[in-house]
Short mmCIF file of C-alpha atoms in Angstrom, two decimals:
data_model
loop_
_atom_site.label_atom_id
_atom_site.label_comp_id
_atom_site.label_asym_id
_atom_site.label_seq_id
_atom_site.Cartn_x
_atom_site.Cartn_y
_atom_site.Cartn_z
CA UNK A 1 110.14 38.04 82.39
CA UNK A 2 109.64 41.35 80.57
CA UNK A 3 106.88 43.27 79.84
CA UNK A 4 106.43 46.44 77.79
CA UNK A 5 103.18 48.77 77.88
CA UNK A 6 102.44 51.27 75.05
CA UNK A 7 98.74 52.90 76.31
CA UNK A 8 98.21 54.90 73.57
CA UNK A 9 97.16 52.85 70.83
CA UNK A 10 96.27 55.29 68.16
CA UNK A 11 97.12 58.86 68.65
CA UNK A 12 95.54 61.64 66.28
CA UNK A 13 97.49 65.10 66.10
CA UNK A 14 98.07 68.42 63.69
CA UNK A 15 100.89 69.44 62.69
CA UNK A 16 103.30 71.48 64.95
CA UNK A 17 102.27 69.71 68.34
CA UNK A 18 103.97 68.04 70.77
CA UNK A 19 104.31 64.91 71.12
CA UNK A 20 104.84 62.20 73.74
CA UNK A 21 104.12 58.24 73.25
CA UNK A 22 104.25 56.35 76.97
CA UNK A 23 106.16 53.19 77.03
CA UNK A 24 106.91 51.47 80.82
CA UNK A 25 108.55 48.05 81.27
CA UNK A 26 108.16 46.02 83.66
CA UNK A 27 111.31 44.45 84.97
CA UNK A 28 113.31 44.66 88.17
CA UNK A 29 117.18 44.74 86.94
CA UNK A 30 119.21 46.82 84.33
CA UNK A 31 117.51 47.10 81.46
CA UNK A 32 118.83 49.02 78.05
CA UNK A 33 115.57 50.27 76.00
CA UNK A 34 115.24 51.66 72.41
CA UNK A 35 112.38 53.22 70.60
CA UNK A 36 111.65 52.03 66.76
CA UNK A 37 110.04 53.90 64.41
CA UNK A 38 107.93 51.94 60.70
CA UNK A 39 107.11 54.21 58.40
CA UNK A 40 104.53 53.10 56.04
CA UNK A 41 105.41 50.43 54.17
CA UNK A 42 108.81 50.22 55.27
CA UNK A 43 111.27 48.95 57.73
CA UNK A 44 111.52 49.21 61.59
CA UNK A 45 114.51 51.62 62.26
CA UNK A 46 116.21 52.47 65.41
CA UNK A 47 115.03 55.92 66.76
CA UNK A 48 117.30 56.33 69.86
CA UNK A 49 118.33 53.70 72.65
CA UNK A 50 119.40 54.05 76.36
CA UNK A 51 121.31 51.38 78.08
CA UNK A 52 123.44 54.06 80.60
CA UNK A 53 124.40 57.59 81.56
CA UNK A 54 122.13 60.83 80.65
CA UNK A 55 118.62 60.08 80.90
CA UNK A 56 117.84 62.09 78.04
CA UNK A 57 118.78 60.48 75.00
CA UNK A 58 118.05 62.26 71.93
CA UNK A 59 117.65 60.69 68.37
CA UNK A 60 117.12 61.07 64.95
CA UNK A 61 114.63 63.30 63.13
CA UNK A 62 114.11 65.88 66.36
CA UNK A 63 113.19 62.50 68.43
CA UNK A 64 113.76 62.07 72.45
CA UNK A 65 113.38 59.67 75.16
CA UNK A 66 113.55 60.44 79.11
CA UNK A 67 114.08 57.17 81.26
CA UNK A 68 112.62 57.51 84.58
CA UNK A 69 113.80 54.74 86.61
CA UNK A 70 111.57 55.61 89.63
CA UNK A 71 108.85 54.82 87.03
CA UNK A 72 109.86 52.35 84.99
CA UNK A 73 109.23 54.67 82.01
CA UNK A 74 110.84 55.68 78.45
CA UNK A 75 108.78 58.17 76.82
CA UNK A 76 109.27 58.99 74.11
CA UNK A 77 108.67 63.07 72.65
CA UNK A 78 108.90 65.81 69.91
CA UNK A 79 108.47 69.23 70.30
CA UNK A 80 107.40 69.62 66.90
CA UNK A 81 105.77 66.75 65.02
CA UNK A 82 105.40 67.00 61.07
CA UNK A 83 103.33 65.09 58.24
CA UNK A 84 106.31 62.96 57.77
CA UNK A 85 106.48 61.32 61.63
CA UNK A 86 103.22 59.48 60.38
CA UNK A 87 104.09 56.32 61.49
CA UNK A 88 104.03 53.59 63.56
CA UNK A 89 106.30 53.47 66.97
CA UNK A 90 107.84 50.85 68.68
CA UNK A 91 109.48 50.79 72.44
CA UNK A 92 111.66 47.85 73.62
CA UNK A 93 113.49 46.49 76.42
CA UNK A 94 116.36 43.48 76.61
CA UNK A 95 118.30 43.68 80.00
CA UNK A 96 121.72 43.39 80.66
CA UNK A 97 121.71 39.85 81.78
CA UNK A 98 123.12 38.73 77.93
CA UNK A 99 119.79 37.94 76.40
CA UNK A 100 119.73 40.05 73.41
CA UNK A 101 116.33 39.22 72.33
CA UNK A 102 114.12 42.48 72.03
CA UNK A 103 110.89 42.52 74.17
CA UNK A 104 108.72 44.72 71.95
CA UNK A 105 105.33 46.90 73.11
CA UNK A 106 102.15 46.48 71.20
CA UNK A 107 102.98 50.04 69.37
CA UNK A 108 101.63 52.99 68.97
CA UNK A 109 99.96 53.95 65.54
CA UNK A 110 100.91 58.01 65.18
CA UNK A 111 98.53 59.89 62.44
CA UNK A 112 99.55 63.71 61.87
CA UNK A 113 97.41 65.76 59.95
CA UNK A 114 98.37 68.26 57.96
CA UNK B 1 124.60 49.18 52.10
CA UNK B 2 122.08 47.15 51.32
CA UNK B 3 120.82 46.31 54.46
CA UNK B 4 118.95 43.45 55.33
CA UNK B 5 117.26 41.53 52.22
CA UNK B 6 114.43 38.72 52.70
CA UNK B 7 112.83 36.92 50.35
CA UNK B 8 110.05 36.36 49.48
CA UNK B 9 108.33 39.70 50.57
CA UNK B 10 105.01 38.33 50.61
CA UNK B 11 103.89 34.81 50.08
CA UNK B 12 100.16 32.78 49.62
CA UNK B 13 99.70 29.39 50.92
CA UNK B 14 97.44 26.68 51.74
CA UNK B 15 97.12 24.73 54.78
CA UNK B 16 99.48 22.17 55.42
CA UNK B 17 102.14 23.63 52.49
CA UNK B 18 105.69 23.84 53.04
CA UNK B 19 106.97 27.66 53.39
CA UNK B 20 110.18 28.28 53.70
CA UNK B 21 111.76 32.13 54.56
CA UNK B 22 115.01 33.77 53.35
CA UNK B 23 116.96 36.13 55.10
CA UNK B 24 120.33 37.81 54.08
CA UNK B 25 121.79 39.52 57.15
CA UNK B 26 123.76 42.79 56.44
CA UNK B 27 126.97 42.01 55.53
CA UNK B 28 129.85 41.95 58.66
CA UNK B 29 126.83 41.41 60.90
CA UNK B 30 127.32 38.78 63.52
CA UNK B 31 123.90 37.85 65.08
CA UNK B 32 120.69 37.26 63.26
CA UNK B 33 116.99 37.78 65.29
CA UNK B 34 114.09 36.28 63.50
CA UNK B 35 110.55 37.88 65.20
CA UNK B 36 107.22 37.64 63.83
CA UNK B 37 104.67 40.05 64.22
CA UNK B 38 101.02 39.54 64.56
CA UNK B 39 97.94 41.21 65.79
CA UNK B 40 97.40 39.79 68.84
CA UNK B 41 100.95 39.10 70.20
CA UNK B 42 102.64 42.13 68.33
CA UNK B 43 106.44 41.68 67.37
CA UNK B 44 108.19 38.62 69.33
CA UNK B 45 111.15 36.98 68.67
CA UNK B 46 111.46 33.48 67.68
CA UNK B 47 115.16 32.50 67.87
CA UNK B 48 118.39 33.98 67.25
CA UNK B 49 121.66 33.24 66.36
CA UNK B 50 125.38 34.00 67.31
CA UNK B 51 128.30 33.92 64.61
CA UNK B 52 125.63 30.80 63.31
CA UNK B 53 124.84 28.88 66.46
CA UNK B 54 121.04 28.95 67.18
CA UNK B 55 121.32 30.67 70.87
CA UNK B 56 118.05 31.24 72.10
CA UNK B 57 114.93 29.03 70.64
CA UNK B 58 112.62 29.83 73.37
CA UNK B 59 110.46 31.55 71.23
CA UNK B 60 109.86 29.26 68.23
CA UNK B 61 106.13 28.09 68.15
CA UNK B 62 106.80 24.36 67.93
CA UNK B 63 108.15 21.87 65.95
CA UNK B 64 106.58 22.71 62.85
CA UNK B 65 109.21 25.49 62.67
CA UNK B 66 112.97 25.58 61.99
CA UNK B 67 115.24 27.96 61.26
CA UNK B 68 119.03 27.54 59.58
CA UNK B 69 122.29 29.50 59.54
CA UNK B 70 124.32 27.82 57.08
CA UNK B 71 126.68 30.33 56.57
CA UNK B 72 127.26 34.28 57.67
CA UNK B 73 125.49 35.77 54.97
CA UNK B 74 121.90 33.32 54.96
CA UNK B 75 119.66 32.20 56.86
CA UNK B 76 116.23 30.08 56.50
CA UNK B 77 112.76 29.77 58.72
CA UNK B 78 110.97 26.98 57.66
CA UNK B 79 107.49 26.04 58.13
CA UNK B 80 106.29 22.48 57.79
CA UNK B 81 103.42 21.91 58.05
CA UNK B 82 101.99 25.56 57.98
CA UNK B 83 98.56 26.01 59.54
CA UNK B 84 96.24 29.11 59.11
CA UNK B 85 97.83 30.83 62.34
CA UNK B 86 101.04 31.06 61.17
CA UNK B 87 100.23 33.99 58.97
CA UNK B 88 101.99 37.05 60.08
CA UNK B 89 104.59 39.40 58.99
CA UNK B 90 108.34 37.57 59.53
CA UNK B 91 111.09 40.12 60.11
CA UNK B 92 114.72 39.44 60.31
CA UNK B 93 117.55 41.49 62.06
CA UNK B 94 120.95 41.85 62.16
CA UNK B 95 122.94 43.23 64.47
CA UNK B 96 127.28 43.38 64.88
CA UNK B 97 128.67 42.66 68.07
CA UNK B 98 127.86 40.88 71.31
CA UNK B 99 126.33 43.22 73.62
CA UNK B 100 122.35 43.57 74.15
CA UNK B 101 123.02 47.15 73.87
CA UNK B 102 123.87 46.70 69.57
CA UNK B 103 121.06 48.17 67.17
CA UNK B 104 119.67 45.57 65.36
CA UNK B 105 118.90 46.30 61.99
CA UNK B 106 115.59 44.85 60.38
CA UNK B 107 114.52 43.72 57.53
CA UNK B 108 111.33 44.76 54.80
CA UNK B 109 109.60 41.77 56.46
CA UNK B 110 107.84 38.81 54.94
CA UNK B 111 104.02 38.61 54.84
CA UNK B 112 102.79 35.35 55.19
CA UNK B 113 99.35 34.47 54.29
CA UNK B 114 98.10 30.70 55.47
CA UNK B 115 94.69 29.84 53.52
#
C-alpha cells in the first residue's frame, strides 16, 4: 500500500522567502506524484505532477517539484513566496499499476505574512 | 467551463437522517473520484468510477454508503443511515482519460455536518 508523509504541518514565513514543503511516499514501484494547492475557501487545483522524464517539474504560479528517487521524495519549492501562496498544500502519489485513486498526505497549512 | 459543480455545498443533519450528495462531473470527463476529507484521516478516496461503472469501492466506509452514476454528467453518494462520524468535507473529481497520470479536477466540496 501507499503512504505519503508531509512533516511540516504548519509553516510560518514573510514574504520573499523560499520555500520548500517535504512530501516522501512510501512505495516500492513506479509511482506518478502531483502536488495540490486549496486556497482559502476554494478548490484543490493541480500545481504540477511527475509521472516520467526530468526530475524537475515546474508548475504554475513560480511552483516546482524535484523527485528524488534515491529518497523517495517530491518536494515541493518557490524561490519567492508571496501573500497570495497562503494556502493549504497537498502531495499525492497513485502508481502505475492502473489504480487511479490518489493517495493524499495529511497537508501542509502555508501562512505568508506580509 | 464550469468545472465541477456539487450540491449541496454544505448540509446539517441529525443522526440517523438520510443525506444524499450531488456531483456534476465536468463535462467530456470520463472518470469520477469521490474522497472525503477529515481531520484525522485527511483526504481519501471512497470509490470511483470509469465511463459509469463503479471500479474501485475499496474505500467506501460500509454499507451505510452508496454512490450512483446514472449517467455521464451525475453522480450521487448516499448516506443511510448517517451517524455523527460521517461529517466531513465530500469532494468530487473528474478527470478525462484512462491513465493514472490524468489531472483530476475537484470540486468546491460538500460539508457535511452529522448532529
Amino acid at each position: 500500500a501507499q503512504s505519503v508523509s508531509q512533516h511540516n504541518h504548519h509553516v510560518i514565513l514573510s514574504e520573499a522567502a523560499s520555500l520548500e514543503l517535504g512530501c516522501n511516499y512510501s512505495y516500492g514501484g513506479t509511482v506518478n506524484l502531483f502536488w495540490y494547492v486549496q486556497y482559502p475557501g476554494q478548490h484543490l487545483q493541480l500545481l504540477l505532477k511527475y509521472f516520467s522524464g526530468d526530475p524537475l517539474v515546474k508548475g504554475i504560479k513560480g511552483f516546482e517539484a524535484e523527485f528524488i528517487k534515491s529518497k523517495f521524495s517530491f518536494n515541493l519549492r518557490k524561490p519567492s513566496v508571496q501573500w497570495s501562496d497562503t494556502a493549504e498544500y497537498f502531495c499525492a502519489v497513485n502508481d502505475h499499476t492502473g489504480r487511479r485513486a490518489l493517495t493524499f498526505g495529511s497537508g501542509t497549512r502555508l501562512q505568508v505574512q506580509p | 467551463d464550469a468545472g465541477v459543480i456539487q450540491s449541496p455545498r454544505h448540509e446539517v443533519t441529525e443522526m440517523g437522517q438520510e443525506v444524499t450528495l450531488r456531483c456534476k462531473p465536468i463535462s467530456g470527463h470520463n472518470s469520477l473520484f469521490w474522497y472525503r476529507q477529515t481531520m484525522m484521516r485527511g483526504l481519501e478516496l471512497l470509490i470511483y468510477f470509469n465511463n459509469n461503472v463503479p471500479i474501485d469501492d475499496s474505500g467506501m466506509p460500509e454499507d451505510r454508503f452508496s454512490a450512483k452514476m446514472p449517467n455521464a454528467s451525475f453522480s450521487t453518494l448516499k448516506i443511510q443511515p448517517s451517524e455523527p462520524r460521517d461529517s466531513a468535507v465530500y469532494f468530487c473529481a473528474s478527470s478525462y482519460g484512462h491513465s493514472p497520470t490524468d489531472t483530476q479536477y475537484f470540486g468546491p466540496g460538500t460539508r457535511l455536518t452529522v448532529l
